[in-house]
GROMACS .gro file of N, CA and C in nm:
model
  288
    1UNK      N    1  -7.235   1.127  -3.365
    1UNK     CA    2  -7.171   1.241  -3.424
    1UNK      C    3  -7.043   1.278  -3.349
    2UNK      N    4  -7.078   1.282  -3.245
    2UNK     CA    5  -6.940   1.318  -3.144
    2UNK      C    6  -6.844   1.185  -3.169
    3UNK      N    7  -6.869   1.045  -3.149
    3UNK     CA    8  -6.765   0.977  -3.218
    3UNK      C    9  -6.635   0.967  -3.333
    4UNK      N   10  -6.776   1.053  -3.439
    4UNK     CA   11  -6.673   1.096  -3.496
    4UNK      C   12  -6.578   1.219  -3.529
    5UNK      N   13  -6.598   1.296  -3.479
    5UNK     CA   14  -6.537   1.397  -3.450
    5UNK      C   15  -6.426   1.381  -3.337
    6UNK      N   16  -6.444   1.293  -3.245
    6UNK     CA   17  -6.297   1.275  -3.202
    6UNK      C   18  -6.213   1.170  -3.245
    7UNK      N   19  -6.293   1.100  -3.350
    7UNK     CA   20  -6.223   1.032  -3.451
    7UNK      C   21  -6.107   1.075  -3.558
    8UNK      N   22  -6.175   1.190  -3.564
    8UNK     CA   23  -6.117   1.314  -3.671
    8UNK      C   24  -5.981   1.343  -3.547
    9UNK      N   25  -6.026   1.396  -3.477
    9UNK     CA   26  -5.904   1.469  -3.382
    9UNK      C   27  -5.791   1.342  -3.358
   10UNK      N   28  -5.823   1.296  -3.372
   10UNK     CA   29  -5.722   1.148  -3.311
   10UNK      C   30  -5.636   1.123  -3.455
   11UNK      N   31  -5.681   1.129  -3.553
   11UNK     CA   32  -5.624   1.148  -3.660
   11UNK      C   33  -5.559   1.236  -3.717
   12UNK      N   34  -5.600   1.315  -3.714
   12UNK     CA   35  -5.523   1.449  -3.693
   12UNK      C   36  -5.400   1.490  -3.579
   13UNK      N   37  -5.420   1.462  -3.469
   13UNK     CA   38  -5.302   1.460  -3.393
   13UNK      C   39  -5.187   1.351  -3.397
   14UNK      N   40  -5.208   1.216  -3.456
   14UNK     CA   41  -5.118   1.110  -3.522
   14UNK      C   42  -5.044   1.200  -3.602
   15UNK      N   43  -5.123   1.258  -3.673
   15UNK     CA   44  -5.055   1.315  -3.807
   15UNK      C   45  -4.933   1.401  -3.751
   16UNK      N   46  -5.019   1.485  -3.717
   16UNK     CA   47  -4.875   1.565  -3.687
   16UNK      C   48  -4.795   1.554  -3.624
   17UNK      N   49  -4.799   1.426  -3.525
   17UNK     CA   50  -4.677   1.390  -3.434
   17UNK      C   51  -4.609   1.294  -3.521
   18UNK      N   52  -4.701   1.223  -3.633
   18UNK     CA   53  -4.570   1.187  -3.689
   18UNK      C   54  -4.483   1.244  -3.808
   19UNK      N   55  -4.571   1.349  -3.851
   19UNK     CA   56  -4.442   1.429  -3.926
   19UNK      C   57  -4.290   1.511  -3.796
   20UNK      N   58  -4.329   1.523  -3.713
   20UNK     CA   59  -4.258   1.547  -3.632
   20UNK      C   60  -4.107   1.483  -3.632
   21UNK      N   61  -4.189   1.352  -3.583
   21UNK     CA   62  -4.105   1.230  -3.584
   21UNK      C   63  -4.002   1.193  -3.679
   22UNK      N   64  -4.060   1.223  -3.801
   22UNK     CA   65  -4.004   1.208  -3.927
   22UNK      C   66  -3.897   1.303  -3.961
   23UNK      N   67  -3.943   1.361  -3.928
   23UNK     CA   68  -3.817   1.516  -3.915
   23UNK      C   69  -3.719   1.476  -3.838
   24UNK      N   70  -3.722   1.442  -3.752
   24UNK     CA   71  -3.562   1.421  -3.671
   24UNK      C   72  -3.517   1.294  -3.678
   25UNK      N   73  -3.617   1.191  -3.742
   25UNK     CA   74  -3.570   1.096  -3.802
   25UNK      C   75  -3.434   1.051  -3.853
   26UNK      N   76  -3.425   1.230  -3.957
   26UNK     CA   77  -3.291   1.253  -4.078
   26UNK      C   78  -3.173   1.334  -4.007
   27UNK      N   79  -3.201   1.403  -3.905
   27UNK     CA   80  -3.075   1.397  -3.838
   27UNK      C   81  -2.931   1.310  -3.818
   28UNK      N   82  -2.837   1.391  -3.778
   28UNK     CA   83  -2.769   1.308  -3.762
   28UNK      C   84  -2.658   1.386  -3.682
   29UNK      N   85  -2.602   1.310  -3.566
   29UNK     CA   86  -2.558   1.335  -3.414
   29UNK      C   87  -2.406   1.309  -3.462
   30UNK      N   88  -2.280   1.429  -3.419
   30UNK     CA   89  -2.177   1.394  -3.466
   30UNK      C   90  -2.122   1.337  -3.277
   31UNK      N   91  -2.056   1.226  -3.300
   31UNK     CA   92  -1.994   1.190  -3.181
   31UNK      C   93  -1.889   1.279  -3.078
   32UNK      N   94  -1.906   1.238  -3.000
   32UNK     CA   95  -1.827   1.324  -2.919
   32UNK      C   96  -1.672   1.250  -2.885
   33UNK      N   97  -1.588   1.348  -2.945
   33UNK     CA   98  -1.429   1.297  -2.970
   33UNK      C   99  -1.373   1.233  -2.827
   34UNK      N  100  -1.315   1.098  -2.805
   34UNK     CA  101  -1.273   1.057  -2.710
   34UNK      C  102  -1.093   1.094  -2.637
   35UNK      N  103  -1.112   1.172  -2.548
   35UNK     CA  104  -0.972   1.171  -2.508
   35UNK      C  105  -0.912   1.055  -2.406
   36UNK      N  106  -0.745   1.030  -2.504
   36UNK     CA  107  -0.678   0.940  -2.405
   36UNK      C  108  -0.633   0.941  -2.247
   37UNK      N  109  -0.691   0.895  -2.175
   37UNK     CA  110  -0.613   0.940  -2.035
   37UNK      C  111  -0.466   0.963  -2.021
   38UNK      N  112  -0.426   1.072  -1.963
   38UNK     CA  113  -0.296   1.114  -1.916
   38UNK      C  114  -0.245   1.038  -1.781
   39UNK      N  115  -0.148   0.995  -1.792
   39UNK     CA  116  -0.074   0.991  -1.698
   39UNK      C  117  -0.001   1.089  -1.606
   40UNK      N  118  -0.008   1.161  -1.475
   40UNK     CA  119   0.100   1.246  -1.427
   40UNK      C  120   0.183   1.161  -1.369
   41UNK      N  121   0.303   1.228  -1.459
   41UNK     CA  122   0.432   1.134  -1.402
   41UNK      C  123   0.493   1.225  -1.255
   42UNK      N  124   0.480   1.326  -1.275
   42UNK     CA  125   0.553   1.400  -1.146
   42UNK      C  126   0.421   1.330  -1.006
   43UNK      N  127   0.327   1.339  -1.032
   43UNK     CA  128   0.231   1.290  -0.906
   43UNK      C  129   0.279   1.131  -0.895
   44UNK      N  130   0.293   1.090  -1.003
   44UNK     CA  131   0.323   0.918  -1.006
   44UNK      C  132   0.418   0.931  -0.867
   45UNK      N  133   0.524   0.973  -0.962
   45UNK     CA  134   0.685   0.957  -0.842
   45UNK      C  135   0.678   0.979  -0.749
   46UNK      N  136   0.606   1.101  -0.735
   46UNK     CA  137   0.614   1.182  -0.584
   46UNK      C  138   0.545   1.047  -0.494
   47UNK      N  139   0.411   1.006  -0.514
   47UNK     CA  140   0.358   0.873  -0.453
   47UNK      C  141   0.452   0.809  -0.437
   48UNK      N  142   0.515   0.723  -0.570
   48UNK     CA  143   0.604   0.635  -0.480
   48UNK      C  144   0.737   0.636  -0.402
   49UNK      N  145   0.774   0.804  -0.461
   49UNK     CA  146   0.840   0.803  -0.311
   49UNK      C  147   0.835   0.802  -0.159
   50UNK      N  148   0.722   0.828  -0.187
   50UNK     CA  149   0.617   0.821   0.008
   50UNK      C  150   0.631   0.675   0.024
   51UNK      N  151   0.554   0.625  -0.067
   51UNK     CA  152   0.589   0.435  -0.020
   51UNK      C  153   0.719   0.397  -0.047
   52UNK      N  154   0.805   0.430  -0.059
   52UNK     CA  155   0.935   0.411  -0.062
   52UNK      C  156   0.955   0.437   0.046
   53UNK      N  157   0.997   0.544   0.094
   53UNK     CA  158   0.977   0.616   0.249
   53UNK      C  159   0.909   0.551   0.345
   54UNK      N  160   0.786   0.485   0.332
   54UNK     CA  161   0.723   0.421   0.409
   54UNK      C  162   0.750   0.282   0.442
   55UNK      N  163   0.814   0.251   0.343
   55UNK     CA  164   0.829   0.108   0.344
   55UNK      C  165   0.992   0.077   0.425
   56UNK      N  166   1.067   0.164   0.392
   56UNK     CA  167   1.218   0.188   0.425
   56UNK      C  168   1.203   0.190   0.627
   57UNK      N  169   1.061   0.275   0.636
   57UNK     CA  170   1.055   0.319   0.764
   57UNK      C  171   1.014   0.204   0.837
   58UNK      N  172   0.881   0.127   0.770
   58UNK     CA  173   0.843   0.002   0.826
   58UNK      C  174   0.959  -0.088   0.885
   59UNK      N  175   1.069  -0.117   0.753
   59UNK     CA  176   1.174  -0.214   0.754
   59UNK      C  177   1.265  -0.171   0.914
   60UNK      N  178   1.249  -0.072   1.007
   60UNK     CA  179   1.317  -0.002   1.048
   60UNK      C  180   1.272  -0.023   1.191
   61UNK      N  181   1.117  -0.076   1.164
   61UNK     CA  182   1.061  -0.116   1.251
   61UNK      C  183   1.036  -0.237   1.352
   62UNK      N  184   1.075  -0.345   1.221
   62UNK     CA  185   1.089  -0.487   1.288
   62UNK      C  186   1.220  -0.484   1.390
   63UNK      N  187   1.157  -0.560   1.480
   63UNK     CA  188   1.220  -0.594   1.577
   63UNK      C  189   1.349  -0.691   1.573
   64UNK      N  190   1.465  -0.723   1.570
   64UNK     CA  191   1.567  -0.847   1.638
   64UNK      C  192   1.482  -0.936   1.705
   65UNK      N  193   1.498  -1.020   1.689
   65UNK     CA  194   1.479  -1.157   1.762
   65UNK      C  195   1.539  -1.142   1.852
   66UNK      N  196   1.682  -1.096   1.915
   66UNK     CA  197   1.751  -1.072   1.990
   66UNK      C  198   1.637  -0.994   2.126
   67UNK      N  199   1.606  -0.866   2.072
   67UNK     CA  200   1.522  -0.764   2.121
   67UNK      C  201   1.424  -0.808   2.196
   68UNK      N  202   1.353  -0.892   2.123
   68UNK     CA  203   1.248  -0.933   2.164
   68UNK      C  204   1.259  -1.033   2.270
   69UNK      N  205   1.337  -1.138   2.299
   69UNK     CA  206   1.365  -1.184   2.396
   69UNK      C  207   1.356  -1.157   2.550
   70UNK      N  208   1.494  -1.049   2.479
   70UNK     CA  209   1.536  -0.939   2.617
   70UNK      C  210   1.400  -0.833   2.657
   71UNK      N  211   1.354  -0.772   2.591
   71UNK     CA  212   1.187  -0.697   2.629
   71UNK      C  213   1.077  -0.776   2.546
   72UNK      N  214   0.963  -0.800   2.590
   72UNK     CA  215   0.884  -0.822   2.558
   72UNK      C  216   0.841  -0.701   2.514
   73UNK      N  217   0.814  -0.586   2.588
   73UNK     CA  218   0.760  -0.477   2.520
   73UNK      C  219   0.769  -0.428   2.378
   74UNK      N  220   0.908  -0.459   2.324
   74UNK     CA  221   0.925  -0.426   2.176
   74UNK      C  222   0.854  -0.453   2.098
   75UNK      N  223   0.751  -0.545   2.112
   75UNK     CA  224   0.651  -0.604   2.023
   75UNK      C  225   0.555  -0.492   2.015
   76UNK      N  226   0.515  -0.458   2.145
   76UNK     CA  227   0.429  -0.347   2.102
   76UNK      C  228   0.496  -0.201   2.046
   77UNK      N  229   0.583  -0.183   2.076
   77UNK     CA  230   0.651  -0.056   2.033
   77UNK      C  231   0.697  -0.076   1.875
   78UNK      N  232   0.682  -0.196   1.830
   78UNK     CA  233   0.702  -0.169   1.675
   78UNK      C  234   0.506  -0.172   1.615
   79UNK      N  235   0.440  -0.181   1.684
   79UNK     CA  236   0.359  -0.128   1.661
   79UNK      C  237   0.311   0.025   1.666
   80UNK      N  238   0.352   0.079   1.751
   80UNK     CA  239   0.362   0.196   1.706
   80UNK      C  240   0.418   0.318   1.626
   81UNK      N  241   0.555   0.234   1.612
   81UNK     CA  242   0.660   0.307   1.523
   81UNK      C  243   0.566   0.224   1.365
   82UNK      N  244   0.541   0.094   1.357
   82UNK     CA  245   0.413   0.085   1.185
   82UNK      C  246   0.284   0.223   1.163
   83UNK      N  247   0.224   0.280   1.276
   83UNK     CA  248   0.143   0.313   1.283
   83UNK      C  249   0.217   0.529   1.248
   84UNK      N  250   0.333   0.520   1.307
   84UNK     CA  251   0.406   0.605   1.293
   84UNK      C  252   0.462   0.650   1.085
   85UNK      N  253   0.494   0.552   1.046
   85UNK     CA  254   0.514   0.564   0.950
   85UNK      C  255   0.388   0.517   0.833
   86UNK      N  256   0.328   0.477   0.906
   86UNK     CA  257   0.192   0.486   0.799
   86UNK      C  258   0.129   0.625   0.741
   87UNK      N  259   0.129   0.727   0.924
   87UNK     CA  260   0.107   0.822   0.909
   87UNK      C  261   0.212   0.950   0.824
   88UNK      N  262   0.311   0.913   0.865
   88UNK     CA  263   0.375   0.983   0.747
   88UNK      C  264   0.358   0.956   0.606
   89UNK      N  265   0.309   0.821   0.616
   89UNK     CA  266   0.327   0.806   0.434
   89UNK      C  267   0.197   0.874   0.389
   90UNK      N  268   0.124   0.921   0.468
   90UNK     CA  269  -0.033   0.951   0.417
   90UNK      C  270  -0.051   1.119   0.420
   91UNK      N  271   0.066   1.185   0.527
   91UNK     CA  272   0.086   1.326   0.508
   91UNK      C  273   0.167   1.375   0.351
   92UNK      N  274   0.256   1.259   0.368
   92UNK     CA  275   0.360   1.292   0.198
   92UNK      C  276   0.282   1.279   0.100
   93UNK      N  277   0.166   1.189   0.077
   93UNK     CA  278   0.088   1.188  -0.025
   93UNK      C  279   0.024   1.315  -0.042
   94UNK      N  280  -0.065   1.335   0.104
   94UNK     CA  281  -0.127   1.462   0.067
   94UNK      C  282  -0.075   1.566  -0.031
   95UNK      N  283   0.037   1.555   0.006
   95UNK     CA  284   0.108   1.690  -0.041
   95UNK      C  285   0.176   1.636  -0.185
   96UNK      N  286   0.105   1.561  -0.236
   96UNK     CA  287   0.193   1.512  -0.399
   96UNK      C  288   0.065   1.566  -0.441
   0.00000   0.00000   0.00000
């Protein structure tokens, strides 16, 4: 007897989960509109004027062959003047 009676319930709860089901079945989901990415041109420039700047500064950095001859040290001191203008190029960004 109890068999079937949760026979019954088991049938009964199908049921109504699948009218459920059926119901949202017929829905229908409107898409969500895609926007084109923008470009900022004023942030663009401002960037590459820092690497412009940076790069101008690098160039500023290499040593003469001449130089280098006469000090050895210059080798390392254009390492620090690269390391010099790196850091500037990374403060000018900030601020774009």
């Amino acid at each position: 007897m109890t068999r079937i009676v949760l026979a019954a319930l088991v049938v009964l709860n199908c049921a109504a989960f699948a009218t459920e089901v059926f119901a949202q079945a017929s829905q229908t989901v409107t898409p969500v509109p895609i926007t084109p990415p923008t470009i900022n041109t004023t942030t663009l420039t401002c960037q590459i004027n820092c690497d412009t700047q940076a790069m101008n500064c690098q160039n500023s950095c290499v040593p003469t062959t001449a130089a280098v001859t006469t000090n050895p040290a210059a080798a390392t001191s254009a390492s620090a003047c690269n390391l010099s203008c790196t850091t500037q190029q990374l403060v000018c960004k900030q601020r774009c």
